[in-house]
Short mmCIF file of C-alpha atoms and ligand atoms in Angstrom, two decimals:
data_model
loop_
_atom_site.label_atom_id
_atom_site.label_comp_id
_atom_site.label_asym_id
_atom_site.label_seq_id
_atom_site.Cartn_x
_atom_site.Cartn_y
_atom_site.Cartn_z
CA MET B 1 -46.97 76.04 163.58
CA SER B 2 -46.67 77.49 167.05
CA SER B 3 -43.92 76.33 169.31
CA GLU B 4 -44.12 76.47 173.07
CA MET B 5 -41.12 74.25 173.62
CA PRO B 6 -37.85 75.65 174.82
CA GLN B 7 -35.63 76.69 171.93
CA THR B 8 -32.31 75.87 173.60
CA PHE B 9 -31.76 72.18 173.05
CA PHE B 10 -28.02 72.96 173.06
CA LEU B 11 -26.00 75.93 174.17
CA PRO B 12 -27.28 79.45 173.96
CA GLU B 13 -26.22 80.97 170.69
CA THR B 14 -23.63 83.20 172.36
CA GLU B 15 -21.83 80.21 173.67
CA VAL B 16 -21.76 78.11 170.47
CA PRO B 17 -18.17 77.49 169.50
CA ASP B 18 -17.37 77.38 165.74
CA LEU B 19 -14.29 75.26 166.52
CA GLU B 20 -16.40 72.16 166.99
CA PHE B 21 -15.19 69.17 165.05
CA ALA B 22 -18.47 68.58 163.12
CA GLY B 23 -20.33 71.83 163.86
CA ILE B 24 -23.43 70.15 165.27
CA ARG B 25 -24.21 72.83 167.78
CA ALA B 26 -23.29 75.66 165.41
CA GLN B 27 -25.62 74.17 162.88
CA TYR B 28 -28.53 74.03 165.35
CA ALA B 29 -27.91 77.73 166.34
CA ALA B 30 -28.19 78.58 162.62
CA LEU B 31 -31.23 76.32 161.73
CA LYS B 32 -33.24 76.16 164.92
CA ASP B 33 -36.15 78.22 163.57
CA ALA B 34 -36.51 75.66 160.82
CA ILE B 35 -36.11 72.61 163.06
CA ALA B 36 -37.73 73.26 166.41
CA PRO B 37 -41.32 73.99 165.09
CA ARG B 38 -41.23 70.69 163.17
CA ILE B 39 -40.29 68.85 166.37
CA ALA B 40 -43.11 70.62 168.21
CA GLU B 41 -45.49 69.48 165.44
CA VAL B 42 -44.57 65.85 166.09
CA PHE B 43 -45.53 66.36 169.81
CA ARG B 44 -48.81 67.87 168.55
CA HIS B 45 -49.87 65.05 166.20
CA GLY B 46 -48.42 62.28 168.39
CA ARG B 47 -47.63 59.84 165.56
CA PHE B 48 -44.19 59.12 166.72
CA ILE B 49 -43.77 56.02 164.54
CA MET B 50 -44.41 56.31 160.75
CA GLY B 51 -45.93 59.76 161.18
CA PRO B 52 -46.51 62.05 158.18
CA GLU B 53 -42.90 63.27 158.39
CA ILE B 54 -41.67 59.89 157.09
CA GLU B 55 -43.36 60.07 153.70
CA ALA B 56 -42.60 63.86 153.48
CA LEU B 57 -38.91 63.14 154.05
CA GLU B 58 -38.80 60.29 151.48
CA ASP B 59 -40.37 62.66 148.91
CA ALA B 60 -37.85 65.37 149.82
CA LEU B 61 -34.87 63.03 149.58
CA CYS B 62 -36.00 61.87 146.09
CA ASP B 63 -36.41 65.52 145.03
CA PHE B 64 -33.03 66.33 146.40
CA CYS B 65 -31.06 63.62 144.74
CA GLY B 66 -33.18 62.43 141.81
CA ALA B 67 -33.66 58.83 142.93
CA GLY B 68 -37.07 57.28 142.15
CA HIS B 69 -37.62 55.82 145.63
CA ALA B 70 -36.44 56.62 149.09
CA VAL B 71 -37.05 54.37 152.02
CA ALA B 72 -36.25 55.94 155.43
CA VAL B 73 -34.75 53.54 157.96
CA SER B 74 -33.43 53.48 161.50
CA SER B 75 -29.72 53.80 160.77
CA GLY B 76 -27.10 53.68 158.03
CA THR B 77 -26.33 50.15 159.22
CA ASP B 78 -29.97 48.96 158.77
CA ALA B 79 -29.87 50.69 155.44
CA LEU B 80 -27.18 48.22 154.43
CA VAL B 81 -28.72 45.13 156.03
CA ALA B 82 -32.19 45.60 154.45
CA PRO B 83 -31.14 45.56 150.76
CA LEU B 84 -28.79 42.60 151.39
CA MET B 85 -31.83 40.79 152.83
CA ALA B 86 -33.93 41.84 149.84
CA LEU B 87 -31.31 40.44 147.51
CA GLY B 88 -31.23 37.19 149.43
CA VAL B 89 -27.54 37.39 150.43
CA GLY B 90 -26.68 34.58 152.90
CA PRO B 91 -24.41 31.64 153.73
CA GLY B 92 -22.11 30.71 150.88
CA ASP B 93 -22.14 34.20 149.29
CA ALA B 94 -19.17 36.47 148.95
CA VAL B 95 -19.73 40.23 149.38
CA PHE B 96 -16.76 42.42 148.34
CA VAL B 97 -16.11 45.39 150.64
CA PRO B 98 -13.20 47.83 151.05
CA GLY B 99 -10.59 47.22 153.70
CA PHE B 100 -10.53 50.89 154.65
CA THR B 101 -14.06 51.75 155.90
CA PHE B 102 -16.28 51.93 159.00
CA THR B 103 -17.05 48.51 160.54
CA ALA B 104 -20.78 48.54 159.53
CA THR B 105 -19.91 47.90 155.88
CA ALA B 106 -18.46 44.49 156.72
CA GLU B 107 -20.53 43.74 159.83
CA VAL B 108 -23.79 43.51 157.91
CA VAL B 109 -22.40 40.83 155.60
CA LEU B 110 -21.42 38.53 158.51
CA LEU B 111 -24.77 39.24 160.30
CA LEU B 112 -26.55 37.55 157.38
CA GLY B 113 -24.13 34.59 157.38
CA ALA B 114 -22.32 35.63 154.18
CA MET B 115 -18.60 36.22 153.86
CA PRO B 116 -17.00 39.69 153.51
CA VAL B 117 -14.10 39.70 151.08
CA PHE B 118 -11.81 42.71 151.81
CA VAL B 119 -10.51 44.56 148.84
CA ASP B 120 -7.85 47.19 148.96
CA VAL B 121 -8.55 50.86 148.26
CA ASP B 122 -6.99 53.28 145.77
CA GLY B 123 -4.29 55.34 147.40
CA ALA B 124 -5.52 58.68 146.06
CA SER B 125 -9.32 58.42 146.43
CA PHE B 126 -9.31 56.02 149.40
CA ASN B 127 -12.19 54.28 147.65
CA LEU B 128 -12.54 50.66 146.38
CA ASP B 129 -9.86 50.06 143.70
CA PRO B 130 -11.66 48.60 140.66
CA SER B 131 -8.69 46.49 139.48
CA GLY B 132 -8.28 45.10 142.95
CA LEU B 133 -11.95 44.23 142.93
CA GLU B 134 -11.56 42.40 139.62
CA ARG B 135 -8.63 40.38 140.96
CA SER B 136 -10.55 39.56 144.16
CA ILE B 137 -13.59 38.28 142.19
CA ALA B 138 -11.35 36.10 139.97
CA ARG B 139 -9.60 34.70 143.12
CA VAL B 140 -12.92 33.81 144.79
CA ARG B 141 -14.19 32.19 141.63
CA ASP B 142 -10.95 30.12 141.30
CA GLU B 143 -11.15 28.94 144.89
CA GLY B 144 -14.73 27.89 144.29
CA ALA B 145 -15.89 27.86 147.92
CA LEU B 146 -18.06 31.00 147.80
CA THR B 147 -20.50 32.50 145.22
CA PRO B 148 -19.65 36.17 144.41
CA LYS B 149 -22.92 37.94 145.01
CA ALA B 150 -22.52 41.67 145.73
CA VAL B 151 -20.13 44.56 145.93
CA ILE B 152 -20.57 47.30 148.54
CA ALA B 153 -18.57 50.36 147.50
CA VAL B 154 -18.00 53.12 150.13
CA ASP B 155 -17.79 56.81 149.35
CA LEU B 156 -15.12 57.44 151.93
CA PHE B 157 -15.04 60.91 153.50
CA GLY B 158 -17.75 62.10 151.12
CA LEU B 159 -16.00 61.37 147.79
CA PRO B 160 -18.14 59.19 145.48
CA ALA B 161 -16.38 55.97 144.38
CA ASP B 162 -15.64 55.22 140.71
CA TYR B 163 -19.17 53.90 139.92
CA GLU B 164 -18.64 53.84 136.19
CA ALA B 165 -15.82 51.27 136.57
CA LEU B 166 -17.49 49.44 139.49
CA ALA B 167 -20.81 49.07 137.58
CA ARG B 168 -18.97 47.76 134.56
CA ILE B 169 -17.24 45.03 136.71
CA ALA B 170 -20.41 44.17 138.65
CA GLY B 171 -22.41 43.99 135.43
CA ALA B 172 -19.87 41.73 133.74
CA GLU B 173 -19.70 39.44 136.79
CA GLY B 174 -23.42 39.38 137.56
CA LEU B 175 -23.00 41.03 140.98
CA ASN B 176 -25.28 43.36 142.74
CA LEU B 177 -23.73 46.79 143.31
CA ILE B 178 -24.57 48.71 146.47
CA ALA B 179 -23.21 52.25 147.28
CA ASP B 180 -22.55 52.74 150.96
CA ALA B 181 -23.07 56.49 150.77
CA ALA B 182 -23.21 57.02 154.60
CA GLN B 183 -20.60 59.71 154.27
CA SER B 184 -21.41 61.13 150.89
CA PHE B 185 -25.09 62.23 150.67
CA GLY B 186 -25.06 65.58 148.85
CA ALA B 187 -22.04 64.67 146.73
CA ARG B 188 -22.04 64.42 142.89
CA ARG B 189 -20.25 62.83 139.95
CA GLY B 190 -20.81 65.26 137.15
CA ASN B 191 -24.54 66.02 137.09
CA ARG B 192 -25.52 62.83 138.88
CA LYS B 193 -26.02 63.05 142.57
CA VAL B 194 -25.28 60.41 145.20
CA GLY B 195 -28.42 58.35 145.43
CA THR B 196 -28.49 57.69 141.65
CA LEU B 197 -24.95 56.40 141.09
CA ALA B 198 -25.52 52.78 141.87
CA PRO B 199 -28.66 50.56 141.59
CA VAL B 200 -29.05 50.70 145.38
CA THR B 201 -27.59 53.44 147.53
CA THR B 202 -27.59 53.58 151.37
CA THR B 203 -27.01 56.52 153.58
CA SER B 204 -26.76 57.42 157.27
CA PHE B 205 -28.20 60.37 159.14
CA TYR B 206 -25.94 59.82 162.25
CA PRO B 207 -25.58 63.37 163.72
CA ALA B 208 -22.00 63.87 162.43
CA LYS B 209 -22.65 62.78 158.80
CA PRO B 210 -23.01 65.52 156.18
CA LEU B 211 -26.81 65.32 156.56
CA GLY B 212 -27.43 64.31 160.15
CA CYS B 213 -30.44 64.08 162.41
CA TYR B 214 -30.39 64.13 166.25
CA GLY B 215 -30.24 60.38 166.85
CA ASP B 216 -29.82 57.43 164.52
CA GLY B 217 -31.33 57.38 161.08
CA GLY B 218 -30.67 56.30 157.50
CA ALA B 219 -32.20 55.76 154.08
CA VAL B 220 -32.00 53.55 151.02
CA LEU B 221 -32.31 55.17 147.57
CA THR B 222 -33.17 53.25 144.39
CA ASP B 223 -34.88 53.59 141.05
CA ASP B 224 -36.10 49.98 141.30
CA PRO B 225 -39.81 49.79 142.45
CA GLU B 226 -39.64 46.11 143.42
CA MET B 227 -36.53 46.73 145.60
CA ALA B 228 -38.31 49.72 147.24
CA ALA B 229 -41.36 47.61 148.00
CA LEU B 230 -39.24 44.80 149.48
CA LEU B 231 -37.41 47.35 151.60
CA ARG B 232 -40.70 48.78 152.89
CA SER B 233 -41.84 45.29 153.90
CA ILE B 234 -38.44 44.45 155.54
CA ARG B 235 -38.47 47.78 157.37
CA VAL B 236 -41.61 46.62 159.32
CA HIS B 237 -40.96 42.96 160.20
CA GLY B 238 -41.57 41.67 156.69
CA GLN B 239 -45.17 42.83 156.71
CA GLY B 240 -47.45 42.11 153.77
CA SER B 241 -50.33 44.29 152.55
CA VAL B 242 -52.77 42.97 155.16
CA GLN B 243 -52.06 43.99 158.72
CA TYR B 244 -50.19 41.28 160.65
CA ALA B 245 -49.59 39.25 157.55
CA VAL B 246 -45.92 38.41 157.62
CA GLU B 247 -44.49 37.62 154.18
CA ARG B 248 -40.79 37.40 154.95
CA VAL B 249 -38.31 37.77 157.79
CA GLY B 250 -37.74 41.36 158.39
CA LEU B 251 -36.48 43.90 160.86
CA ASN B 252 -37.69 46.70 163.09
CA ALA B 253 -35.83 49.29 160.99
CA ARG B 254 -38.20 52.32 160.96
CA LEU B 255 -36.97 55.89 161.21
CA ASP B 256 -38.89 57.75 163.89
CA SER B 257 -40.97 60.83 163.17
CA PHE B 258 -38.76 63.12 165.32
CA GLN B 259 -35.70 62.35 163.25
CA ALA B 260 -37.58 62.82 160.03
CA ALA B 261 -38.81 66.23 161.34
CA VAL B 262 -35.23 67.22 162.03
CA LEU B 263 -34.09 66.19 158.59
CA LEU B 264 -37.00 68.06 156.94
CA GLY B 265 -35.87 71.13 158.80
CA LYS B 266 -32.29 70.77 157.70
CA LEU B 267 -32.71 69.76 154.06
CA PRO B 268 -33.49 73.14 152.61
CA ALA B 269 -30.06 74.39 153.93
CA PHE B 270 -28.21 71.24 152.82
CA GLU B 271 -27.09 72.29 149.30
CA GLY B 272 -25.68 75.49 150.67
CA GLU B 273 -23.93 73.53 153.48
CA VAL B 274 -22.23 71.27 150.98
CA ALA B 275 -21.01 74.38 149.09
CA ALA B 276 -19.68 75.83 152.39
CA ARG B 277 -17.88 72.57 153.16
CA ASN B 278 -16.28 72.71 149.70
CA ARG B 279 -15.14 76.32 150.31
CA LEU B 280 -13.59 75.20 153.67
CA ALA B 281 -11.85 72.28 151.83
CA ASP B 282 -10.47 74.72 149.25
CA ARG B 283 -9.20 77.03 152.01
CA TYR B 284 -7.50 74.03 153.79
CA ASP B 285 -5.94 72.94 150.49
CA ALA B 286 -4.53 76.36 149.75
CA GLY B 287 -3.13 76.75 153.29
CA LEU B 288 -1.88 73.23 153.93
CA GLY B 289 -0.92 71.81 150.53
CA ALA B 290 2.73 72.69 151.06
CA VAL B 291 3.14 71.06 154.49
CA VAL B 292 0.97 67.93 154.52
CA GLN B 293 -0.68 65.75 151.73
CA PRO B 294 -4.14 67.21 151.23
CA PRO B 295 -6.98 65.05 149.94
CA ALA B 296 -6.69 64.28 146.18
CA ARG B 297 -9.13 66.18 143.93
CA PHE B 298 -10.92 64.61 140.91
CA GLY B 299 -12.26 66.76 138.05
CA GLY B 300 -16.07 66.83 137.89
CA ILE B 301 -16.55 65.16 141.26
CA LEU B 302 -18.01 67.15 144.16
CA SER B 303 -17.35 65.72 147.54
CA SER B 304 -19.70 66.38 150.43
CA TRP B 305 -16.65 66.38 152.79
CA ALA B 306 -17.82 64.23 155.60
CA GLN B 307 -14.15 64.48 156.62
CA TYR B 308 -11.19 66.59 155.47
CA SER B 309 -8.43 64.05 155.91
CA ILE B 310 -4.76 64.70 155.46
CA LEU B 311 -1.81 62.34 155.30
CA THR B 312 1.32 62.95 157.33
CA ASP B 313 4.16 60.79 158.60
CA ASP B 314 4.07 62.13 162.20
CA ARG B 315 0.36 61.82 162.60
CA ASP B 316 0.32 61.22 166.31
CA GLY B 317 2.77 64.07 167.03
CA LEU B 318 0.66 66.44 164.88
CA ARG B 319 -2.49 65.38 166.78
CA ALA B 320 -0.80 65.96 170.17
CA ARG B 321 0.36 69.44 169.22
CA LEU B 322 -2.98 70.39 167.75
CA GLY B 323 -4.68 69.13 170.89
CA GLU B 324 -2.48 71.47 172.96
CA ALA B 325 -3.58 74.30 170.70
CA GLY B 326 -7.24 73.48 171.39
CA ILE B 327 -7.91 72.03 167.92
CA PRO B 328 -9.85 68.76 167.83
CA THR B 329 -8.78 66.05 165.34
CA ALA B 330 -9.95 62.47 164.72
CA VAL B 331 -8.50 59.39 163.11
CA TYR B 332 -10.75 57.56 160.65
CA TYR B 333 -9.56 54.81 160.77
CA PRO B 334 -6.77 53.57 163.05
CA GLU B 335 -7.04 49.94 161.83
CA PRO B 336 -8.10 48.46 158.48
CA MET B 337 -11.09 46.07 158.62
CA HIS B 338 -9.15 42.86 157.86
CA LEU B 339 -6.84 43.42 160.86
CA GLN B 340 -9.71 44.11 163.39
CA PRO B 341 -10.20 41.42 166.00
CA ALA B 342 -13.76 40.73 164.81
CA TYR B 343 -12.76 40.25 161.15
CA ARG B 344 -9.21 38.95 161.35
CA ASP B 345 -10.37 35.36 160.62
CA TYR B 346 -12.02 36.42 157.37
CA GLY B 347 -9.17 38.47 155.79
CA GLY B 348 -5.82 37.77 154.30
CA GLY B 349 -3.90 39.06 157.33
CA GLU B 350 -1.20 41.65 157.65
CA GLY B 351 0.29 42.72 154.33
CA SER B 352 -2.72 41.61 152.27
CA LEU B 353 -4.10 45.11 151.81
CA PRO B 354 -1.02 47.35 151.75
CA VAL B 355 -2.74 50.65 150.75
CA SER B 356 -5.38 50.35 153.55
CA GLU B 357 -2.79 49.37 156.09
CA ALA B 358 -0.46 52.33 155.18
CA LEU B 359 -3.32 54.87 155.21
CA CYS B 360 -4.34 53.84 158.78
CA GLY B 361 -0.95 54.93 160.08
CA ARG B 362 -0.80 58.34 158.42
CA ILE B 363 -4.39 59.67 158.15
CA VAL B 364 -5.91 62.40 160.36
CA SER B 365 -9.06 64.48 159.94
CA LEU B 366 -9.41 68.18 160.72
CA PRO B 367 -12.55 70.03 161.91
CA MET B 368 -15.00 70.25 159.00
CA HIS B 369 -18.46 71.89 158.95
CA ALA B 370 -20.42 74.49 157.06
CA TYR B 371 -20.55 77.01 159.88
CA MET B 372 -16.88 77.62 160.54
CA ARG B 373 -15.78 81.21 160.13
CA ASP B 374 -12.77 82.01 157.89
CA GLU B 375 -10.78 83.28 160.84
CA THR B 376 -11.27 79.93 162.63
CA ALA B 377 -10.20 78.01 159.54
CA ASP B 378 -7.14 80.24 159.32
CA ARG B 379 -6.30 79.58 162.96
CA ILE B 380 -6.45 75.82 162.29
CA ILE B 381 -4.26 76.22 159.24
CA GLU B 382 -1.70 78.26 161.14
CA ALA B 383 -1.69 75.65 163.93
CA VAL B 384 -1.10 72.78 161.53
CA ARG B 385 1.66 74.69 159.77
CA ALA B 386 3.27 75.41 163.15
CA ALA B 387 2.91 71.73 164.21
CA VAL B 388 4.42 69.88 161.31
C1 LIG X 401 -21.54 55.83 159.52
C2 LIG X 401 -21.35 54.74 158.58
C3 LIG X 401 -22.20 53.60 158.47
C4 LIG X 401 -23.30 53.33 159.48
O1 LIG X 401 -24.18 54.26 159.70
P1 LIG X 401 -25.00 54.32 161.13
O2 LIG X 401 -26.07 55.27 160.86
O3 LIG X 401 -24.04 54.81 162.13
O4 LIG X 401 -25.52 52.96 161.41
C5 LIG X 401 -21.97 52.73 157.48
N1 LIG X 401 -20.98 52.91 156.58
C6 LIG X 401 -20.16 53.91 156.60
C7 LIG X 401 -19.05 54.04 155.61
C8 LIG X 401 -20.29 54.89 157.63
O5 LIG X 401 -19.44 55.88 157.66
#
């Protein structure tokens, strides 16, 4: 492939800072020879929608994670909407979601007219608490107004949820289990990679996610061929096998060829990037464990470290002092879902999810990416130690 396009989509290499929060420009500087020619190739063939990159990406995602089917879609949010539509989730249904997550996890439930039921998270993993889920399902069944239909577990900050326990509960209760792996593609529980831990897994390729493109994108992963076929139809307005035959209500939820090209350029480096993120997390743990509460570790589980999030009582003071030292931080998330204005009417109010509520006041995330030099990590560690 020849490339006549300019190679500098971002800063010249000499100006790329490695103290970025998510390392997006540093990554491009490292991978541009793999990415830019694939983008040029999309200009050459001109099939901007459903071009050959889409199927190539879907095959590559299956090869990477071991799922039987991958359906590329337009965002991590559409990746959640589409399987809920395929499962027929709608008015009268209860969908159990964590209280400590990004808004999309709950939003998609209300978009379909179903009811999100917010469940508290585990204080160590920050993921859906299985015993809390059991109690929530029992309460909804007792109240009798809603039909428990599905559980959406979230792999917060890249750490896969406890799918063994969640699958047991979902199976016993006859509920569909969906893994919202927007933050955890590339992670593993034992030998099983994210994409194979639940019957349906959704992910996001938003630029700052562990595997990100240069716009919006997402995918659904499943071993179920019927689910995959439904998703392919829903992705294109509910199309049937004959052109313009409309078999169901669908979406325009296609990934575009440019974004698939970017992801194909990045995928060969991804496993190594996840390893580099784990090395940075280990370095942070060693340097910071004595002064703040580092993320909990779980034997046999490999996080993809979408975020490295610490807990500290003076979160806002720490952030201000790090800001003065030129170190970017972020808060995921300042408010739990059930206290957000958009969802307040659907939750149990203040005090109903004590773990989620407490986390929102103490959590802060440090810069995390695969291209950070050790000296930079040590500078961040020193600044945190000085600031607490
Ligand atoms: C980012 C994210 C999403 C949504 O992904 P988009 O690609 O931004 O639509 C959904 N769930 C979680 C947990 C996320 O972090």
